């Protein structure tokens, strides 16, 4: 019986011991200083230290309640990992060389990790400064002993603000001071001492306070400026000088320290400068027009609505108000609707106009730009080719989308482009009757680009490449045929052009060529004839005088060059000229493109188109 009791007692003791062991194995205690886990205990303490002093972060590791010597401990602080090996007592240390600030540090061994805080104090102490301009407030700083935390006297500190360096020594209390005489604004001041640099904000307030002003023309809004003393209190009965639009004004502050200025300037943007006690301050003043519109762009032949907004002095729309519009000297009128909008319809010739609107002794203006109408047609005469295969053409193309369209048109046939800018003379210009005469073809492309953005007073038809196939191959003739001797032969390409010119009832025609050195005529020249149309000679003379190039007038059209384009059109009743520039065929001589272009412009000037 005793034996049985003894066995039961032994079993109870064994169970108690097992429970004790299991509890000890699973115990985890966390209090910022002591962590136990899996029989590992890490003891640590939070650290507060001055920058660069000798204080270290210390830890102790035990296993099974015994010091764990020569164990490798992992630490992480400031985003960096470190390892340290414990001594025979399980102790370890880590030097802390971090900049002033607050950090977390973790200490890990096996499956146990403890977390602590590290605070690195600066031995340079100060705070941000906010002060009014020219008051007595100073930037004050203190230097501390990084070992003891006590003050350091006679420490030489370098300060940098606004790009200027200063050197100040601390007094017996460890304090240093710097006068701040900077203009109103925000600055950063940097303190430097014993390999430590730290920055603070300096805000210098203006004792003149004003705001930008946006107002409608001649409404009651005023510019306000507040004058303060150097402690921020309003100053009463003080005179403030103001300058706007070159005029000076003098205003006195009221019982709130505020000076006021009426703004009666025309709509526009201005800078107002206020002056007081050697300080000036600028603000933007924007005067809005009560009558306003927008710049408008259109093309000839396309009517456009021009709308104007009219508002009262607070910006609300005014209905049933008569608005006068002045467009190129023509006066038109319209009344505003319930939204304060008055609208007229315009369909002017190509040109650059200014539209001026008037109401209640107020006016405003906008641009009205009318571009030439432009149309492109491909004449399907079995002449199409890619003219950019001719490298001299490709390398001298003006850069525009319209030119790209002309080049694409030439791939299918002969491109014909028309510009219309109003009622006036009709002129036809061609180039490329000889494919290897390149300067005149490049010049006419330059003319197309010019007419995209320059208005004309009439109509200009242009064929830049009569025979694109010859141009692409850089050869003179089309299928070995000189088209400039077949213009009077029905069914030929050159005759097709003649018929087109005549069907359009053109006033004048110009055919543009290149002549070789020592060739015929062998010079820069405008050519015409006296008969049957004396105006042909008159045009050639005008171009010669306008450009300074030569002229060559023949007695009778077609006598020297039968079947030529110019002569054939002259004989059909339309005054015509041929213009030549000197350059070898198949190439482009320096300056030859501009010479041809100048003669084209002279032809348009003769017809009062530009």
mmCIF file with all atom_site columns, N, CA and C in Angstrom, residues 95-140:
data_model
loop_
_atom_site.group_PDB
_atom_site.id
_atom_site.type_symbol
_atom_site.label_atom_id
_atom_site.label_alt_id
_atom_site.label_comp_id
_atom_site.label_asym_id
_atom_site.label_entity_id
_atom_site.label_seq_id
_atom_site.pdbx_PDB_ins_code
_atom_site.Cartn_x
_atom_site.Cartn_y
_atom_site.Cartn_z
_atom_site.occupancy
_atom_site.B_iso_or_equiv
_atom_site.pdbx_formal_charge
_atom_site.auth_seq_id
_atom_site.auth_comp_id
_atom_site.auth_asym_id
_atom_site.auth_atom_id
_atom_site.pdbx_PDB_model_num
ATOM 1   N N  . UNK A 1 95  ? 28.670 51.328 -31.408 1.00 0.00 ? 95  UNK A N  1
ATOM 2   C CA . UNK A 1 95  ? 28.852 52.772 -31.499 1.00 0.00 ? 95  UNK A CA 1
ATOM 3   C C  . UNK A 1 95  ? 27.724 53.372 -32.337 1.00 0.00 ? 95  UNK A C  1
ATOM 4   N N  . UNK A 1 96  ? 27.232 54.512 -31.909 1.00 0.00 ? 96  UNK A N  1
ATOM 5   C CA . UNK A 1 96  ? 26.142 55.199 -32.612 1.00 0.00 ? 96  UNK A CA 1
ATOM 6   C C  . UNK A 1 96  ? 26.690 56.497 -33.191 1.00 0.00 ? 96  UNK A C  1
ATOM 7   N N  . UNK A 1 97  ? 26.800 56.514 -34.523 1.00 0.00 ? 97  UNK A N  1
ATOM 8   C CA . UNK A 1 97  ? 27.337 57.702 -35.202 1.00 0.00 ? 97  UNK A CA 1
ATOM 9   C C  . UNK A 1 97  ? 26.272 58.363 -36.077 1.00 0.00 ? 97  UNK A C  1
ATOM 10  N N  . UNK A 1 98  ? 25.046 58.251 -35.682 1.00 0.00 ? 98  UNK A N  1
ATOM 11  C CA . UNK A 1 98  ? 23.945 58.811 -36.465 1.00 0.00 ? 98  UNK A CA 1
ATOM 12  C C  . UNK A 1 98  ? 23.820 60.315 -36.252 1.00 0.00 ? 98  UNK A C  1
ATOM 13  N N  . UNK A 1 99  ? 23.222 60.958 -37.250 1.00 0.00 ? 99  UNK A N  1
ATOM 14  C CA . UNK A 1 99  ? 22.944 62.384 -37.126 1.00 0.00 ? 99  UNK A CA 1
ATOM 15  C C  . UNK A 1 99  ? 21.853 62.592 -36.080 1.00 0.00 ? 99  UNK A C  1
ATOM 16  N N  . UNK A 1 100 ? 21.753 63.806 -35.528 1.00 0.00 ? 100 UNK A N  1
ATOM 17  C CA . UNK A 1 100 ? 20.706 64.059 -34.535 1.00 0.00 ? 100 UNK A CA 1
ATOM 18  C C  . UNK A 1 100 ? 19.329 63.670 -35.066 1.00 0.00 ? 100 UNK A C  1
ATOM 19  N N  . UNK A 1 101 ? 18.559 62.992 -34.217 1.00 0.00 ? 101 UNK A N  1
ATOM 20  C CA . UNK A 1 101 ? 17.236 62.537 -34.603 1.00 0.00 ? 101 UNK A CA 1
ATOM 21  C C  . UNK A 1 101 ? 16.805 61.369 -33.745 1.00 0.00 ? 101 UNK A C  1
ATOM 22  N N  . UNK A 1 102 ? 15.630 60.811 -34.065 1.00 0.00 ? 102 UNK A N  1
ATOM 23  C CA . UNK A 1 102 ? 15.104 59.668 -33.327 1.00 0.00 ? 102 UNK A CA 1
ATOM 24  C C  . UNK A 1 102 ? 15.100 58.445 -34.226 1.00 0.00 ? 102 UNK A C  1
ATOM 25  N N  . UNK A 1 103 ? 15.533 57.318 -33.670 1.00 0.00 ? 103 UNK A N  1
ATOM 26  C CA . UNK A 1 103 ? 15.688 56.099 -34.451 1.00 0.00 ? 103 UNK A CA 1
ATOM 27  C C  . UNK A 1 103 ? 15.153 54.907 -33.651 1.00 0.00 ? 103 UNK A C  1
ATOM 28  N N  . UNK A 1 104 ? 14.850 53.836 -34.370 1.00 0.00 ? 104 UNK A N  1
ATOM 29  C CA . UNK A 1 104 ? 14.540 52.549 -33.757 1.00 0.00 ? 104 UNK A CA 1
ATOM 30  C C  . UNK A 1 104 ? 15.708 51.606 -34.014 1.00 0.00 ? 104 UNK A C  1
ATOM 31  N N  . UNK A 1 105 ? 16.023 50.800 -33.001 1.00 0.00 ? 105 UNK A N  1
ATOM 32  C CA . UNK A 1 105 ? 17.085 49.810 -33.161 1.00 0.00 ? 105 UNK A CA 1
ATOM 33  C C  . UNK A 1 105 ? 16.528 48.449 -32.738 1.00 0.00 ? 105 UNK A C  1
ATOM 34  N N  . UNK A 1 106 ? 16.825 47.429 -33.530 1.00 0.00 ? 106 UNK A N  1
ATOM 35  C CA . UNK A 1 106 ? 16.429 46.066 -33.170 1.00 0.00 ? 106 UNK A CA 1
ATOM 36  C C  . UNK A 1 106 ? 17.681 45.240 -32.902 1.00 0.00 ? 106 UNK A C  1
ATOM 37  N N  . UNK A 1 107 ? 17.580 44.421 -31.870 1.00 0.00 ? 107 UNK A N  1
ATOM 38  C CA . UNK A 1 107 ? 18.677 43.527 -31.491 1.00 0.00 ? 107 UNK A CA 1
ATOM 39  C C  . UNK A 1 107 ? 18.155 42.096 -31.587 1.00 0.00 ? 107 UNK A C  1
ATOM 40  N N  . UNK A 1 108 ? 18.814 41.246 -32.362 1.00 0.00 ? 108 UNK A N  1
ATOM 41  C CA . UNK A 1 108 ? 18.295 39.903 -32.626 1.00 0.00 ? 108 UNK A CA 1
ATOM 42  C C  . UNK A 1 108 ? 19.367 38.845 -32.394 1.00 0.00 ? 108 UNK A C  1
ATOM 43  N N  . UNK A 1 109 ? 18.913 37.769 -31.755 1.00 0.00 ? 109 UNK A N  1
ATOM 44  C CA . UNK A 1 109 ? 19.772 36.586 -31.595 1.00 0.00 ? 109 UNK A CA 1
ATOM 45  C C  . UNK A 1 109 ? 18.871 35.364 -31.621 1.00 0.00 ? 109 UNK A C  1
ATOM 46  N N  . UNK A 1 110 ? 19.235 34.432 -32.507 1.00 0.00 ? 110 UNK A N  1
ATOM 47  C CA . UNK A 1 110 ? 18.400 33.258 -32.762 1.00 0.00 ? 110 UNK A CA 1
ATOM 48  C C  . UNK A 1 110 ? 16.982 33.742 -33.095 1.00 0.00 ? 110 UNK A C  1
ATOM 49  N N  . UNK A 1 111 ? 15.978 33.254 -32.373 1.00 0.00 ? 111 UNK A N  1
ATOM 50  C CA . UNK A 1 111 ? 14.602 33.632 -32.686 1.00 0.00 ? 111 UNK A CA 1
ATOM 51  C C  . UNK A 1 111 ? 14.073 34.745 -31.797 1.00 0.00 ? 111 UNK A C  1
ATOM 52  N N  . UNK A 1 112 ? 14.970 35.441 -31.143 1.00 0.00 ? 112 UNK A N  1
ATOM 53  C CA . UNK A 1 112 ? 14.553 36.479 -30.203 1.00 0.00 ? 112 UNK A CA 1
ATOM 54  C C  . UNK A 1 112 ? 14.990 37.851 -30.725 1.00 0.00 ? 112 UNK A C  1
ATOM 55  N N  . UNK A 1 113 ? 14.053 38.807 -30.701 1.00 0.00 ? 113 UNK A N  1
ATOM 56  C CA . UNK A 1 113 ? 14.327 40.169 -31.172 1.00 0.00 ? 113 UNK A CA 1
ATOM 57  C C  . UNK A 1 113 ? 13.777 41.163 -30.163 1.00 0.00 ? 113 UNK A C  1
ATOM 58  N N  . UNK A 1 114 ? 14.540 42.178 -29.868 1.00 0.00 ? 114 UNK A N  1
ATOM 59  C CA . UNK A 1 114 ? 14.100 43.242 -28.976 1.00 0.00 ? 114 UNK A CA 1
ATOM 60  C C  . UNK A 1 114 ? 14.253 44.577 -29.700 1.00 0.00 ? 114 UNK A C  1
ATOM 61  N N  . UNK A 1 115 ? 13.327 45.487 -29.437 1.00 0.00 ? 115 UNK A N  1
ATOM 62  C CA . UNK A 1 115 ? 13.308 46.788 -30.110 1.00 0.00 ? 115 UNK A CA 1
ATOM 63  C C  . UNK A 1 115 ? 13.488 47.887 -29.079 1.00 0.00 ? 115 UNK A C  1
ATOM 64  N N  . UNK A 1 116 ? 14.330 48.887 -29.421 1.00 0.00 ? 116 UNK A N  1
ATOM 65  C CA . UNK A 1 116 ? 14.571 50.030 -28.542 1.00 0.00 ? 116 UNK A CA 1
ATOM 66  C C  . UNK A 1 116 ? 14.583 51.324 -29.340 1.00 0.00 ? 116 UNK A C  1
ATOM 67  N N  . UNK A 1 117 ? 14.555 52.411 -28.579 1.00 0.00 ? 117 UNK A N  1
ATOM 68  C CA . UNK A 1 117 ? 14.630 53.749 -29.173 1.00 0.00 ? 117 UNK A CA 1
ATOM 69  C C  . UNK A 1 117 ? 15.995 54.361 -28.907 1.00 0.00 ? 117 UNK A C  1
ATOM 70  N N  . UNK A 1 118 ? 16.501 55.037 -29.930 1.00 0.00 ? 118 UNK A N  1
ATOM 71  C CA . UNK A 1 118 ? 17.754 55.781 -29.782 1.00 0.00 ? 118 UNK A CA 1
ATOM 72  C C  . UNK A 1 118 ? 17.476 57.231 -30.146 1.00 0.00 ? 118 UNK A C  1
ATOM 73  N N  . UNK A 1 119 ? 17.827 58.118 -29.264 1.00 0.00 ? 119 UNK A N  1
ATOM 74  C CA . UNK A 1 119 ? 17.668 59.550 -29.509 1.00 0.00 ? 119 UNK A CA 1
ATOM 75  C C  . UNK A 1 119 ? 19.044 60.188 -29.530 1.00 0.00 ? 119 UNK A C  1
ATOM 76  N N  . UNK A 1 120 ? 19.383 60.781 -30.679 1.00 0.00 ? 120 UNK A N  1
ATOM 77  C CA . UNK A 1 120 ? 20.661 61.479 -30.814 1.00 0.00 ? 120 UNK A CA 1
ATOM 78  C C  . UNK A 1 120 ? 20.373 62.969 -30.737 1.00 0.00 ? 120 UNK A C  1
ATOM 79  N N  . UNK A 1 121 ? 20.897 63.599 -29.725 1.00 0.00 ? 121 UNK A N  1
ATOM 80  C CA . UNK A 1 121 ? 20.661 65.024 -29.508 1.00 0.00 ? 121 UNK A CA 1
ATOM 81  C C  . UNK A 1 121 ? 21.715 65.856 -30.222 1.00 0.00 ? 121 UNK A C  1
ATOM 82  N N  . UNK A 1 122 ? 21.287 67.018 -30.705 1.00 0.00 ? 122 UNK A N  1
ATOM 83  C CA . UNK A 1 122 ? 22.241 67.957 -31.300 1.00 0.00 ? 122 UNK A CA 1
ATOM 84  C C  . UNK A 1 122 ? 22.877 68.779 -30.199 1.00 0.00 ? 122 UNK A C  1
ATOM 85  N N  . UNK A 1 123 ? 24.162 69.045 -30.345 1.00 0.00 ? 123 UNK A N  1
ATOM 86  C CA . UNK A 1 123 ? 24.797 69.941 -29.386 1.00 0.00 ? 123 UNK A CA 1
ATOM 87  C C  . UNK A 1 123 ? 24.725 71.391 -29.869 1.00 0.00 ? 123 UNK A C  1
ATOM 88  N N  . UNK A 1 124 ? 23.964 71.595 -30.975 1.00 0.00 ? 124 UNK A N  1
ATOM 89  C CA . UNK A 1 124 ? 23.620 72.939 -31.432 1.00 0.00 ? 124 UNK A CA 1
ATOM 90  C C  . UNK A 1 124 ? 22.115 73.100 -31.270 1.00 0.00 ? 124 UNK A C  1
ATOM 91  N N  . UNK A 1 125 ? 21.687 74.036 -30.451 1.00 0.00 ? 125 UNK A N  1
ATOM 92  C CA . UNK A 1 125 ? 20.268 74.219 -30.184 1.00 0.00 ? 125 UNK A CA 1
ATOM 93  C C  . UNK A 1 125 ? 19.809 75.598 -30.629 1.00 0.00 ? 125 UNK A C  1
ATOM 94  N N  . UNK A 1 126 ? 18.654 75.624 -31.322 1.00 0.00 ? 126 UNK A N  1
ATOM 95  C CA . UNK A 1 126 ? 18.025 76.882 -31.680 1.00 0.00 ? 126 UNK A CA 1
ATOM 96  C C  . UNK A 1 126 ? 16.592 76.572 -32.082 1.00 0.00 ? 126 UNK A C  1
ATOM 97  N N  . UNK A 1 127 ? 15.897 77.536 -32.658 1.00 0.00 ? 127 UNK A N  1
ATOM 98  C CA . UNK A 1 127 ? 14.546 77.299 -33.161 1.00 0.00 ? 127 UNK A CA 1
ATOM 99  C C  . UNK A 1 127 ? 14.281 78.260 -34.317 1.00 0.00 ? 127 UNK A C  1
ATOM 100 N N  . UNK A 1 128 ? 13.262 77.932 -35.107 1.00 0.00 ? 128 UNK A N  1
ATOM 101 C CA . UNK A 1 128 ? 12.897 78.784 -36.232 1.00 0.00 ? 128 UNK A CA 1
ATOM 102 C C  . UNK A 1 128 ? 12.551 80.184 -35.724 1.00 0.00 ? 128 UNK A C  1
ATOM 103 N N  . UNK A 1 129 ? 12.798 81.169 -36.600 1.00 0.00 ? 129 UNK A N  1
ATOM 104 C CA . UNK A 1 129 ? 12.558 82.565 -36.224 1.00 0.00 ? 129 UNK A CA 1
ATOM 105 C C  . UNK A 1 129 ? 11.577 83.210 -37.196 1.00 0.00 ? 129 UNK A C  1
ATOM 106 N N  . UNK A 1 130 ? 10.565 83.859 -36.642 1.00 0.00 ? 130 UNK A N  1
ATOM 107 C CA . UNK A 1 130 ? 9.643  84.688 -37.420 1.00 0.00 ? 130 UNK A CA 1
ATOM 108 C C  . UNK A 1 130 ? 9.738  86.097 -36.867 1.00 0.00 ? 130 UNK A C  1
ATOM 109 N N  . UNK A 1 131 ? 10.048 87.063 -37.714 1.00 0.00 ? 131 UNK A N  1
ATOM 110 C CA . UNK A 1 131 ? 10.237 88.441 -37.256 1.00 0.00 ? 131 UNK A CA 1
ATOM 111 C C  . UNK A 1 131 ? 9.771  89.419 -38.322 1.00 0.00 ? 131 UNK A C  1
ATOM 112 N N  . UNK A 1 132 ? 9.458  90.635 -37.908 1.00 0.00 ? 132 UNK A N  1
ATOM 113 C CA . UNK A 1 132 ? 9.144  91.688 -38.857 1.00 0.00 ? 132 UNK A CA 1
ATOM 114 C C  . UNK A 1 132 ? 10.433 92.346 -39.338 1.00 0.00 ? 132 UNK A C  1
ATOM 115 N N  . UNK A 1 133 ? 10.376 92.817 -40.557 1.00 0.00 ? 133 UNK A N  1
ATOM 116 C CA . UNK A 1 133 ? 11.535 93.440 -41.197 1.00 0.00 ? 133 UNK A CA 1
ATOM 117 C C  . UNK A 1 133 ? 12.084 94.564 -40.324 1.00 0.00 ? 133 UNK A C  1
ATOM 118 N N  . UNK A 1 134 ? 13.374 94.501 -40.079 1.00 0.00 ? 134 UNK A N  1
ATOM 119 C CA . UNK A 1 134 ? 14.143 95.525 -39.375 1.00 0.00 ? 134 UNK A CA 1
ATOM 120 C C  . UNK A 1 134 ? 13.796 95.668 -37.889 1.00 0.00 ? 134 UNK A C  1
ATOM 121 N N  . UNK A 1 135 ? 13.046 94.719 -37.308 1.00 0.00 ? 135 UNK A N  1
ATOM 122 C CA . UNK A 1 135 ? 12.876 94.835 -35.857 1.00 0.00 ? 135 UNK A CA 1
ATOM 123 C C  . UNK A 1 135 ? 14.091 94.240 -35.145 1.00 0.00 ? 135 UNK A C  1
ATOM 124 N N  . UNK A 1 136 ? 14.057 94.242 -33.812 1.00 0.00 ? 136 UNK A N  1
ATOM 125 C CA . UNK A 1 136 ? 15.259 93.881 -33.052 1.00 0.00 ? 136 UNK A CA 1
ATOM 126 C C  . UNK A 1 136 ? 15.433 92.383 -32.839 1.00 0.00 ? 136 UNK A C  1
ATOM 127 N N  . UNK A 1 137 ? 14.505 91.574 -33.304 1.00 0.00 ? 137 UNK A N  1
ATOM 128 C CA . UNK A 1 137 ? 14.613 90.126 -33.084 1.00 0.00 ? 137 UNK A CA 1
ATOM 129 C C  . UNK A 1 137 ? 15.877 89.577 -33.731 1.00 0.00 ? 137 UNK A C  1
ATOM 130 N N  . UNK A 1 138 ? 16.551 88.702 -32.988 1.00 0.00 ? 138 UNK A N  1
ATOM 131 C CA . UNK A 1 138 ? 17.787 88.091 -33.466 1.00 0.00 ? 138 UNK A CA 1
ATOM 132 C C  . UNK A 1 138 ? 17.635 86.572 -33.529 1.00 0.00 ? 138 UNK A C  1
ATOM 133 N N  . UNK A 1 139 ? 18.471 85.969 -34.328 1.00 0.00 ? 139 UNK A N  1
ATOM 134 C CA . UNK A 1 139 ? 18.551 84.513 -34.326 1.00 0.00 ? 139 UNK A CA 1
ATOM 135 C C  . UNK A 1 139 ? 19.513 84.113 -33.217 1.00 0.00 ? 139 UNK A C  1
ATOM 136 N N  . UNK A 1 140 ? 19.017 83.309 -32.259 1.00 0.00 ? 140 UNK A N  1
ATOM 137 C CA . UNK A 1 140 ? 19.794 82.927 -31.082 1.00 0.00 ? 140 UNK A CA 1
ATOM 138 C C  . UNK A 1 140 ? 20.036 81.420 -31.109 1.00 0.00 ? 140 UNK A C  1
#
